[in-house]
Short mmCIF file of N, CA, C and O in Angstrom, two decimals:
data_model
loop_
_atom_site.label_atom_id
_atom_site.label_comp_id
_atom_site.label_asym_id
_atom_site.label_seq_id
_atom_site.Cartn_x
_atom_site.Cartn_y
_atom_site.Cartn_z
N MET A 103 -13.82 -24.66 -98.80
CA MET A 103 -14.23 -25.43 -97.65
C MET A 103 -14.33 -24.48 -96.45
O MET A 103 -13.44 -23.70 -96.18
N ILE A 104 -15.42 -24.55 -95.75
CA ILE A 104 -15.69 -23.68 -94.62
C ILE A 104 -15.31 -24.41 -93.33
O ILE A 104 -15.67 -25.56 -93.15
N GLN A 105 -14.59 -23.73 -92.44
CA GLN A 105 -14.04 -24.36 -91.25
C GLN A 105 -14.86 -24.09 -89.99
O GLN A 105 -14.44 -23.34 -89.12
N THR A 106 -16.02 -24.67 -89.88
CA THR A 106 -16.82 -24.60 -88.68
C THR A 106 -17.76 -25.79 -88.66
O THR A 106 -18.11 -26.32 -89.71
N ASN A 107 -18.19 -26.22 -87.48
CA ASN A 107 -19.06 -27.39 -87.39
C ASN A 107 -20.42 -27.16 -88.03
O ASN A 107 -21.09 -28.11 -88.41
N ALA A 108 -20.85 -25.92 -88.14
CA ALA A 108 -22.16 -25.62 -88.73
C ALA A 108 -22.22 -26.02 -90.21
O ALA A 108 -23.29 -26.21 -90.75
N PHE A 109 -21.08 -26.19 -90.83
CA PHE A 109 -21.04 -26.48 -92.26
C PHE A 109 -20.57 -27.90 -92.57
O PHE A 109 -20.21 -28.19 -93.72
N ASP A 110 -20.56 -28.79 -91.60
CA ASP A 110 -20.08 -30.16 -91.83
C ASP A 110 -20.85 -30.85 -92.94
O ASP A 110 -20.27 -31.44 -93.84
N TYR A 111 -22.17 -30.79 -92.88
CA TYR A 111 -22.98 -31.44 -93.92
C TYR A 111 -22.75 -30.79 -95.28
O TYR A 111 -22.68 -31.48 -96.29
N ILE A 112 -22.64 -29.47 -95.29
CA ILE A 112 -22.43 -28.77 -96.56
C ILE A 112 -21.09 -29.18 -97.18
O ILE A 112 -21.02 -29.44 -98.38
N ASN A 113 -20.06 -29.27 -96.37
CA ASN A 113 -18.75 -29.68 -96.88
C ASN A 113 -18.78 -31.10 -97.44
O ASN A 113 -18.22 -31.37 -98.50
N ASP A 114 -19.45 -32.01 -96.74
CA ASP A 114 -19.55 -33.38 -97.22
C ASP A 114 -20.40 -33.47 -98.48
O ASP A 114 -20.07 -34.20 -99.42
N LEU A 115 -21.51 -32.73 -98.52
CA LEU A 115 -22.34 -32.70 -99.72
C LEU A 115 -21.58 -32.10 -100.90
O LEU A 115 -21.74 -32.54 -102.04
N ASP A 116 -20.74 -31.11 -100.62
CA ASP A 116 -19.92 -30.50 -101.66
C ASP A 116 -18.97 -31.52 -102.27
O ASP A 116 -18.82 -31.58 -103.50
N ARG A 117 -18.34 -32.33 -101.43
CA ARG A 117 -17.43 -33.37 -101.93
C ARG A 117 -18.20 -34.41 -102.74
O ARG A 117 -17.72 -34.90 -103.76
N ALA A 118 -19.41 -34.75 -102.30
CA ALA A 118 -20.23 -35.70 -103.04
C ALA A 118 -20.62 -35.13 -104.39
O ALA A 118 -20.61 -35.84 -105.41
N ALA A 119 -20.96 -33.85 -104.44
CA ALA A 119 -21.30 -33.21 -105.71
C ALA A 119 -20.09 -33.17 -106.64
O ALA A 119 -20.23 -33.38 -107.85
N ASP A 120 -18.91 -32.91 -106.09
CA ASP A 120 -17.69 -32.93 -106.89
C ASP A 120 -17.47 -34.31 -107.50
O ASP A 120 -17.10 -34.45 -108.67
N ALA A 121 -17.68 -35.36 -106.70
CA ALA A 121 -17.51 -36.73 -107.20
C ALA A 121 -18.55 -37.05 -108.27
O ALA A 121 -18.24 -37.72 -109.26
N ALA A 122 -19.79 -36.58 -108.09
CA ALA A 122 -20.82 -36.80 -109.10
C ALA A 122 -20.46 -36.09 -110.40
O ALA A 122 -20.68 -36.62 -111.50
N TRP A 123 -19.89 -34.91 -110.29
CA TRP A 123 -19.45 -34.17 -111.48
C TRP A 123 -18.32 -34.93 -112.17
O TRP A 123 -18.31 -35.08 -113.40
N GLN A 124 -17.39 -35.46 -111.39
CA GLN A 124 -16.28 -36.24 -111.92
C GLN A 124 -16.81 -37.50 -112.60
O GLN A 124 -16.34 -37.87 -113.68
N ARG A 125 -17.80 -38.16 -112.00
CA ARG A 125 -18.40 -39.35 -112.60
C ARG A 125 -19.11 -38.98 -113.91
O ARG A 125 -19.05 -39.74 -114.88
N ASN A 126 -19.76 -37.83 -113.95
CA ASN A 126 -20.43 -37.38 -115.16
C ASN A 126 -19.42 -37.23 -116.30
O ASN A 126 -19.70 -37.61 -117.44
N GLU A 127 -18.26 -36.68 -115.99
CA GLU A 127 -17.21 -36.53 -117.00
C GLU A 127 -16.70 -37.88 -117.47
O GLU A 127 -16.46 -38.08 -118.67
N ALA A 128 -16.55 -38.83 -116.55
CA ALA A 128 -16.08 -40.18 -116.92
C ALA A 128 -17.10 -40.87 -117.83
O ALA A 128 -16.73 -41.48 -118.84
N ILE A 129 -18.38 -40.77 -117.48
CA ILE A 129 -19.42 -41.40 -118.30
C ILE A 129 -19.49 -40.74 -119.67
O ILE A 129 -19.62 -41.43 -120.69
N SER A 130 -19.38 -39.43 -119.71
CA SER A 130 -19.39 -38.72 -120.99
C SER A 130 -18.21 -39.14 -121.85
O SER A 130 -18.34 -39.31 -123.07
N ASN A 131 -17.06 -39.35 -121.22
CA ASN A 131 -15.88 -39.83 -121.93
C ASN A 131 -16.10 -41.25 -122.45
O ASN A 131 -15.69 -41.57 -123.57
N ASN A 132 -16.77 -42.08 -121.65
CA ASN A 132 -17.09 -43.44 -122.10
C ASN A 132 -17.98 -43.40 -123.34
O ASN A 132 -17.76 -44.14 -124.30
N ILE A 133 -19.00 -42.55 -123.30
CA ILE A 133 -19.93 -42.42 -124.43
C ILE A 133 -19.19 -41.93 -125.68
O ILE A 133 -19.40 -42.42 -126.79
N ALA A 134 -18.28 -40.98 -125.48
CA ALA A 134 -17.52 -40.44 -126.61
C ALA A 134 -16.60 -41.49 -127.23
O ALA A 134 -16.28 -41.42 -128.42
N ASN A 135 -16.18 -42.48 -126.44
CA ASN A 135 -15.24 -43.49 -126.91
C ASN A 135 -15.91 -44.84 -127.17
O ASN A 135 -15.24 -45.87 -127.17
N VAL A 136 -17.22 -44.84 -127.37
CA VAL A 136 -17.95 -46.09 -127.55
C VAL A 136 -17.44 -46.89 -128.76
O VAL A 136 -17.50 -48.10 -128.77
N ASP A 137 -16.92 -46.22 -129.78
CA ASP A 137 -16.43 -46.90 -130.98
C ASP A 137 -14.91 -46.96 -131.06
O ASP A 137 -14.37 -47.33 -132.10
N THR A 138 -14.21 -46.60 -130.00
CA THR A 138 -12.75 -46.62 -130.00
C THR A 138 -12.26 -48.03 -129.67
O THR A 138 -12.52 -48.53 -128.57
N PRO A 139 -11.56 -48.67 -130.59
CA PRO A 139 -11.07 -50.03 -130.32
C PRO A 139 -10.12 -50.05 -129.11
O PRO A 139 -9.27 -49.19 -128.95
N GLY A 140 -10.32 -51.04 -128.23
CA GLY A 140 -9.46 -51.21 -127.07
C GLY A 140 -9.77 -50.32 -125.89
O GLY A 140 -9.15 -50.44 -124.83
N TYR A 141 -10.72 -49.40 -126.03
CA TYR A 141 -11.06 -48.50 -124.93
C TYR A 141 -11.76 -49.26 -123.82
O TYR A 141 -12.62 -50.10 -124.06
N LYS A 142 -11.40 -48.97 -122.58
CA LYS A 142 -12.03 -49.58 -121.40
C LYS A 142 -12.76 -48.49 -120.64
O LYS A 142 -12.21 -47.40 -120.41
N ARG A 143 -14.00 -48.80 -120.27
CA ARG A 143 -14.84 -47.80 -119.59
C ARG A 143 -14.23 -47.39 -118.27
O ARG A 143 -13.52 -48.15 -117.62
N GLN A 144 -14.51 -46.17 -117.88
CA GLN A 144 -14.02 -45.61 -116.62
C GLN A 144 -15.20 -45.24 -115.74
O GLN A 144 -16.29 -44.98 -116.24
N ASP A 145 -14.97 -45.23 -114.45
CA ASP A 145 -16.00 -44.83 -113.50
C ASP A 145 -15.30 -44.17 -112.32
O ASP A 145 -14.08 -44.13 -112.24
N VAL A 146 -16.09 -43.65 -111.40
CA VAL A 146 -15.57 -42.97 -110.22
C VAL A 146 -16.16 -43.62 -108.98
O VAL A 146 -17.38 -43.79 -108.89
N ALA A 147 -15.31 -44.01 -108.06
CA ALA A 147 -15.76 -44.59 -106.79
C ALA A 147 -15.83 -43.48 -105.76
O ALA A 147 -14.84 -42.80 -105.50
N PHE A 148 -17.01 -43.25 -105.21
CA PHE A 148 -17.14 -42.28 -104.13
C PHE A 148 -17.97 -42.83 -102.98
O PHE A 148 -17.64 -42.61 -101.82
N GLU A 149 -19.02 -43.54 -103.30
CA GLU A 149 -19.92 -44.02 -102.25
C GLU A 149 -19.19 -44.90 -101.25
O GLU A 149 -19.40 -44.78 -100.04
N SER A 150 -18.31 -45.77 -101.72
CA SER A 150 -17.55 -46.63 -100.81
C SER A 150 -16.57 -45.81 -99.97
O SER A 150 -16.35 -46.12 -98.79
N VAL A 151 -16.00 -44.77 -100.55
CA VAL A 151 -15.09 -43.90 -99.82
C VAL A 151 -15.85 -43.16 -98.71
O VAL A 151 -15.39 -43.06 -97.57
N LEU A 152 -17.05 -42.67 -99.03
CA LEU A 152 -17.88 -41.98 -98.05
C LEU A 152 -18.30 -42.92 -96.93
O LEU A 152 -18.24 -42.57 -95.75
N GLN A 153 -18.72 -44.12 -97.30
CA GLN A 153 -19.14 -45.10 -96.29
C GLN A 153 -17.99 -45.43 -95.34
O GLN A 153 -18.18 -45.51 -94.12
N GLN A 154 -16.81 -45.59 -95.87
CA GLN A 154 -15.64 -45.87 -95.04
C GLN A 154 -15.32 -44.66 -94.15
O GLN A 154 -14.97 -44.83 -92.98
N ALA A 155 -15.45 -43.45 -94.68
CA ALA A 155 -15.17 -42.25 -93.90
C ALA A 155 -16.16 -42.07 -92.76
O ALA A 155 -15.80 -41.60 -91.68
N LEU A 156 -17.42 -42.43 -93.00
CA LEU A 156 -18.44 -42.29 -91.95
C LEU A 156 -18.29 -43.36 -90.87
O LEU A 156 -18.68 -43.15 -89.73
N GLY A 157 -17.73 -44.50 -91.23
CA GLY A 157 -17.51 -45.56 -90.25
C GLY A 157 -18.75 -46.40 -90.03
O GLY A 157 -19.83 -46.11 -90.51
N ASN A 158 -18.57 -47.46 -89.26
CA ASN A 158 -19.65 -48.43 -89.04
C ASN A 158 -20.17 -48.43 -87.62
O ASN A 158 -20.89 -49.34 -87.23
N ASN A 159 -19.83 -47.44 -86.83
CA ASN A 159 -20.27 -47.41 -85.44
C ASN A 159 -21.74 -47.02 -85.38
O ASN A 159 -22.11 -45.88 -85.61
N ARG A 160 -22.59 -47.99 -85.07
CA ARG A 160 -24.03 -47.69 -85.05
C ARG A 160 -24.45 -46.91 -83.83
O ARG A 160 -25.57 -46.44 -83.75
N TYR A 161 -23.59 -46.78 -82.83
CA TYR A 161 -23.93 -46.05 -81.61
C TYR A 161 -23.53 -44.58 -81.67
O TYR A 161 -23.77 -43.83 -80.75
N GLU A 162 -22.95 -44.18 -82.78
CA GLU A 162 -22.55 -42.79 -82.98
C GLU A 162 -23.60 -42.12 -83.86
O GLU A 162 -24.05 -42.68 -84.85
N SER A 163 -23.98 -40.89 -83.50
CA SER A 163 -25.00 -40.19 -84.29
C SER A 163 -24.43 -39.79 -85.65
O SER A 163 -23.21 -39.68 -85.83
N MET A 164 -25.32 -39.57 -86.61
CA MET A 164 -24.89 -39.15 -87.95
C MET A 164 -24.19 -37.80 -87.88
O MET A 164 -23.22 -37.57 -88.60
N ASP A 165 -24.64 -36.92 -87.00
CA ASP A 165 -23.97 -35.63 -86.83
C ASP A 165 -22.52 -35.82 -86.42
O ASP A 165 -21.62 -35.14 -86.93
N ASP A 166 -22.28 -36.72 -85.47
CA ASP A 166 -20.91 -36.98 -85.02
C ASP A 166 -20.08 -37.62 -86.13
O ASP A 166 -18.91 -37.30 -86.31
N LYS A 167 -20.69 -38.55 -86.86
CA LYS A 167 -19.97 -39.19 -87.96
C LYS A 167 -19.56 -38.15 -89.01
O LYS A 167 -18.42 -38.15 -89.48
N VAL A 168 -20.49 -37.28 -89.38
CA VAL A 168 -20.21 -36.26 -90.40
C VAL A 168 -19.15 -35.28 -89.89
O VAL A 168 -18.27 -34.86 -90.64
N ALA A 169 -19.22 -34.94 -88.62
CA ALA A 169 -18.25 -34.00 -88.04
C ALA A 169 -16.84 -34.60 -88.03
O ALA A 169 -15.86 -33.86 -88.11
N ASN A 170 -16.73 -35.92 -87.96
CA ASN A 170 -15.42 -36.57 -87.88
C ASN A 170 -14.84 -36.98 -89.22
O ASN A 170 -13.78 -37.58 -89.28
N VAL A 171 -15.53 -36.67 -90.31
CA VAL A 171 -15.03 -37.03 -91.63
C VAL A 171 -13.81 -36.18 -91.97
O VAL A 171 -13.81 -34.96 -91.79
N ASN A 172 -12.75 -36.85 -92.43
CA ASN A 172 -11.54 -36.16 -92.87
C ASN A 172 -11.75 -35.74 -94.32
O ASN A 172 -11.67 -36.56 -95.24
N LEU A 173 -12.03 -34.47 -94.55
CA LEU A 173 -12.37 -33.98 -95.89
C LEU A 173 -11.23 -34.13 -96.88
O LEU A 173 -11.46 -34.26 -98.08
N SER A 174 -9.99 -34.13 -96.41
CA SER A 174 -8.87 -34.27 -97.34
C SER A 174 -8.83 -35.66 -97.95
O SER A 174 -8.25 -35.86 -99.02
N ARG A 175 -9.45 -36.64 -97.32
CA ARG A 175 -9.47 -38.01 -97.84
C ARG A 175 -10.78 -38.34 -98.55
O ARG A 175 -10.91 -39.41 -99.13
N LEU A 176 -11.72 -37.43 -98.51
CA LEU A 176 -13.05 -37.66 -99.09
C LEU A 176 -13.08 -37.14 -100.52
O LEU A 176 -13.53 -36.03 -100.79
N ARG A 177 -12.59 -37.95 -101.43
CA ARG A 177 -12.54 -37.59 -102.84
C ARG A 177 -12.93 -38.80 -103.68
O ARG A 177 -12.66 -39.94 -103.31
N GLY A 178 -13.53 -38.51 -104.82
CA GLY A 178 -13.84 -39.58 -105.76
C GLY A 178 -12.55 -40.14 -106.35
O GLY A 178 -11.58 -39.41 -106.54
N ARG A 179 -12.56 -41.43 -106.60
CA ARG A 179 -11.38 -42.10 -107.14
C ARG A 179 -11.74 -42.69 -108.50
O ARG A 179 -12.59 -43.56 -108.60
N ALA A 180 -11.09 -42.21 -109.56
CA ALA A 180 -11.35 -42.72 -110.91
C ALA A 180 -10.65 -44.07 -111.07
O ALA A 180 -9.56 -44.28 -110.55
N TYR A 181 -11.32 -44.96 -111.77
CA TYR A 181 -10.74 -46.28 -112.03
C TYR A 181 -11.27 -46.81 -113.36
O TYR A 181 -12.29 -46.37 -113.87
N VAL A 182 -10.53 -47.79 -113.90
CA VAL A 182 -10.96 -48.46 -115.13
C VAL A 182 -11.82 -49.64 -114.71
O VAL A 182 -11.41 -50.49 -113.94
N ASP A 183 -13.03 -49.67 -115.24
CA ASP A 183 -14.01 -50.68 -114.86
C ASP A 183 -13.90 -51.90 -115.79
O ASP A 183 -13.85 -51.74 -117.00
N TYR A 184 -13.88 -53.07 -115.22
CA TYR A 184 -13.80 -54.32 -115.99
C TYR A 184 -12.67 -54.26 -117.00
O TYR A 184 -12.87 -54.53 -118.19
N ALA A 185 -11.47 -53.96 -116.53
CA ALA A 185 -10.32 -53.77 -117.42
C ALA A 185 -10.03 -55.01 -118.26
O ALA A 185 -9.58 -54.89 -119.40
N ASN A 186 -10.26 -56.20 -117.73
CA ASN A 186 -9.96 -57.43 -118.46
C ASN A 186 -11.17 -58.00 -119.18
O ASN A 186 -11.11 -59.10 -119.71
N TYR A 187 -12.29 -57.28 -119.17
CA TYR A 187 -13.52 -57.78 -119.75
C TYR A 187 -13.86 -57.00 -121.01
O TYR A 187 -13.74 -55.78 -121.06
N SER A 188 -14.28 -57.72 -122.03
CA SER A 188 -14.78 -57.09 -123.24
C SER A 188 -15.72 -58.06 -123.92
O SER A 188 -15.38 -59.22 -124.12
N TYR A 189 -16.89 -57.59 -124.27
CA TYR A 189 -17.84 -58.45 -124.98
C TYR A 189 -17.79 -58.19 -126.48
O TYR A 189 -18.54 -58.77 -127.24
N ARG A 190 -16.89 -57.33 -126.90
CA ARG A 190 -16.74 -57.01 -128.32
C ARG A 190 -15.38 -57.48 -128.82
O ARG A 190 -14.42 -57.56 -128.05
N LEU A 191 -15.28 -57.76 -130.10
CA LEU A 191 -14.03 -58.24 -130.67
C LEU A 191 -12.94 -57.18 -130.71
O LEU A 191 -11.75 -57.52 -130.71
N ASP A 192 -13.32 -55.90 -130.71
CA ASP A 192 -12.31 -54.84 -130.78
C ASP A 192 -11.72 -54.49 -129.41
O ASP A 192 -10.89 -53.60 -129.30
N GLY A 193 -12.13 -55.17 -128.34
CA GLY A 193 -11.57 -54.95 -127.01
C GLY A 193 -12.23 -53.85 -126.22
O GLY A 193 -11.87 -53.60 -125.07
N ASN A 194 -13.18 -53.15 -126.81
CA ASN A 194 -13.90 -52.08 -126.13
C ASN A 194 -14.97 -52.71 -125.23
O ASN A 194 -15.63 -53.67 -125.62
N ASN A 195 -15.14 -52.19 -124.02
CA ASN A 195 -16.15 -52.76 -123.11
C ASN A 195 -17.24 -51.76 -122.74
O ASN A 195 -17.86 -51.88 -121.70
N VAL A 196 -17.48 -50.77 -123.58
CA VAL A 196 -18.51 -49.76 -123.31
C VAL A 196 -19.84 -50.22 -123.92
O VAL A 196 -19.90 -50.52 -125.11
N ASP A 197 -20.88 -50.27 -123.09
CA ASP A 197 -22.23 -50.56 -123.55
C ASP A 197 -23.01 -49.25 -123.52
O ASP A 197 -23.27 -48.69 -122.46
N ILE A 198 -23.38 -48.75 -124.69
CA ILE A 198 -23.96 -47.41 -124.80
C ILE A 198 -25.27 -47.29 -124.03
O ILE A 198 -25.53 -46.25 -123.41
N GLU A 199 -26.11 -48.33 -124.03
CA GLU A 199 -27.37 -48.26 -123.29
C GLU A 199 -27.10 -48.14 -121.79
O GLU A 199 -27.74 -47.35 -121.09
N ASN A 200 -26.17 -48.92 -121.31
CA ASN A 200 -25.81 -48.88 -119.89
C ASN A 200 -25.24 -47.51 -119.51
O ASN A 200 -25.56 -46.96 -118.45
N GLU A 201 -24.41 -46.96 -120.37
CA GLU A 201 -23.81 -45.65 -120.10
C GLU A 201 -24.88 -44.56 -120.04
O GLU A 201 -24.83 -43.67 -119.19
N ASN A 202 -25.86 -44.62 -120.95
CA ASN A 202 -26.92 -43.62 -120.95
C ASN A 202 -27.76 -43.70 -119.68
O ASN A 202 -28.15 -42.67 -119.12
N VAL A 203 -28.04 -44.91 -119.22
CA VAL A 203 -28.78 -45.09 -117.97
C VAL A 203 -27.96 -44.55 -116.79
O VAL A 203 -28.48 -43.84 -115.92
N MET A 204 -26.67 -44.87 -116.76
CA MET A 204 -25.81 -44.40 -115.67
C MET A 204 -25.67 -42.88 -115.70
O MET A 204 -25.61 -42.24 -114.65
N LEU A 205 -25.65 -42.29 -116.89
CA LEU A 205 -25.57 -40.84 -117.02
C LEU A 205 -26.82 -40.19 -116.45
O LEU A 205 -26.74 -39.22 -115.68
N ALA A 206 -27.99 -40.72 -116.80
CA ALA A 206 -29.24 -40.17 -116.28
C ALA A 206 -29.31 -40.32 -114.76
O ALA A 206 -29.71 -39.39 -114.05
N GLU A 207 -28.92 -41.49 -114.25
CA GLU A 207 -28.90 -41.72 -112.80
C GLU A 207 -27.98 -40.74 -112.10
O GLU A 207 -28.33 -40.16 -111.07
N ASN A 208 -26.80 -40.54 -112.66
CA ASN A 208 -25.83 -39.65 -112.04
C ASN A 208 -26.30 -38.20 -112.09
O ASN A 208 -26.07 -37.44 -111.14
N GLN A 209 -26.96 -37.80 -113.15
CA GLN A 209 -27.47 -36.43 -113.24
C GLN A 209 -28.55 -36.19 -112.19
O GLN A 209 -28.60 -35.12 -111.57
N LEU A 210 -29.41 -37.18 -111.96
CA LEU A 210 -30.42 -37.06 -110.90
C LEU A 210 -29.76 -36.97 -109.53
O LEU A 210 -30.18 -36.19 -108.67
N LYS A 211 -28.73 -37.77 -109.33
CA LYS A 211 -28.01 -37.74 -108.06
C LYS A 211 -27.37 -36.37 -107.84
O LYS A 211 -27.45 -35.80 -106.75
N TYR A 212 -26.75 -35.82 -108.88
CA TYR A 212 -26.11 -34.51 -108.79
C TYR A 212 -27.14 -33.43 -108.47
O TYR A 212 -26.90 -32.58 -107.60
N GLN A 213 -28.27 -33.46 -109.15
CA GLN A 213 -29.32 -32.48 -108.89
C GLN A 213 -29.83 -32.59 -107.45
O GLN A 213 -30.09 -31.58 -106.80
N GLY A 214 -29.95 -33.82 -106.93
CA GLY A 214 -30.36 -34.02 -105.55
C GLY A 214 -29.33 -33.47 -104.57
O GLY A 214 -29.69 -32.88 -103.55
N LEU A 215 -28.06 -33.65 -104.88
CA LEU A 215 -27.00 -33.13 -104.00
C LEU A 215 -27.01 -31.60 -103.98
O LEU A 215 -26.89 -30.99 -102.91
N ILE A 216 -27.17 -30.99 -105.15
CA ILE A 216 -27.22 -29.53 -105.21
C ILE A 216 -28.44 -29.01 -104.46
O ILE A 216 -28.37 -28.03 -103.72
N SER A 217 -29.56 -29.71 -104.60
CA SER A 217 -30.77 -29.34 -103.87
C SER A 217 -30.55 -29.44 -102.35
O SER A 217 -30.99 -28.58 -101.59
N SER A 218 -29.86 -30.48 -101.93
CA SER A 218 -29.57 -30.66 -100.50
C SER A 218 -28.65 -29.56 -99.97
O SER A 218 -28.83 -29.07 -98.86
N ILE A 219 -27.66 -29.18 -100.78
CA ILE A 219 -26.77 -28.09 -100.37
C ILE A 219 -27.57 -26.80 -100.23
O ILE A 219 -27.42 -26.06 -99.24
N ASN A 220 -28.42 -26.53 -101.19
CA ASN A 220 -29.26 -25.33 -101.12
C ASN A 220 -30.16 -25.36 -99.89
O ASN A 220 -30.36 -24.34 -99.22
N GLN A 221 -30.71 -26.52 -99.57
CA GLN A 221 -31.56 -26.65 -98.38
C GLN A 221 -30.78 -26.41 -97.09
O GLN A 221 -31.30 -25.78 -96.16
N GLU A 222 -29.55 -26.88 -97.03
CA GLU A 222 -28.71 -26.63 -95.85
C GLU A 222 -28.46 -25.13 -95.66
O GLU A 222 -28.51 -24.62 -94.54
N PHE A 223 -28.21 -24.41 -96.76
CA PHE A 223 -28.03 -22.96 -96.64
C PHE A 223 -29.33 -22.27 -96.25
O PHE A 223 -29.32 -21.31 -95.48
N THR A 224 -30.45 -22.77 -96.77
CA THR A 224 -31.75 -22.22 -96.36
C THR A 224 -31.97 -22.42 -94.88
O THR A 224 -32.44 -21.51 -94.18
N ASN A 225 -31.63 -23.60 -94.37
CA ASN A 225 -31.75 -23.88 -92.94
C ASN A 225 -30.87 -22.93 -92.11
O ASN A 225 -31.32 -22.42 -91.06
N LEU A 226 -29.66 -22.69 -92.58
CA LEU A 226 -28.76 -21.78 -91.86
C LEU A 226 -29.31 -20.34 -91.87
O LEU A 226 -29.25 -19.64 -90.85
N LYS A 227 -29.86 -19.91 -92.99
CA LYS A 227 -30.44 -18.57 -93.05
C LYS A 227 -31.64 -18.45 -92.13
O LYS A 227 -31.83 -17.42 -91.48
N THR A 228 -32.42 -19.52 -92.03
CA THR A 228 -33.59 -19.52 -91.14
C THR A 228 -33.15 -19.40 -89.69
O THR A 228 -33.75 -18.64 -88.91
N VAL A 229 -32.10 -20.11 -89.32
CA VAL A 229 -31.60 -20.06 -87.95
C VAL A 229 -31.03 -18.68 -87.62
O VAL A 229 -31.18 -18.19 -86.50
N MET A 230 -30.41 -18.04 -88.59
CA MET A 230 -29.80 -16.72 -88.35
C MET A 230 -30.82 -15.60 -88.23
O MET A 230 -30.50 -14.54 -87.73
N LYS A 231 -32.05 -15.82 -88.69
CA LYS A 231 -33.06 -14.76 -88.63
C LYS A 231 -33.58 -14.56 -87.24
O LYS A 231 -33.73 -15.24 -86.40
#
């Protein structure tokens, strides 16, 4: 983590990429356990954490909101999804088609975050020239 205001967006994007990576691992684990009796799918909550960290003040600029984010609290939170729900007799609640769609969506999101981080560094290099 870099300690200067010039890197606020990069630090936040880095945390988002970490959460996307964590979600990718959770989805991969769900896919691996699709036939495990009693297994409950897992997911990672990050978007709600980010939204709460940015706050709801519409009169504050996005730059100010990003600058005020407490990075130590900006982490993905793993949880068991639909713990009491199962549409199968063996107690497993993993739907393989849904997991594959979520995996593809998450991979696109991760690639977008990495692209955004690279663009932020490109912008910084342009300013330094």
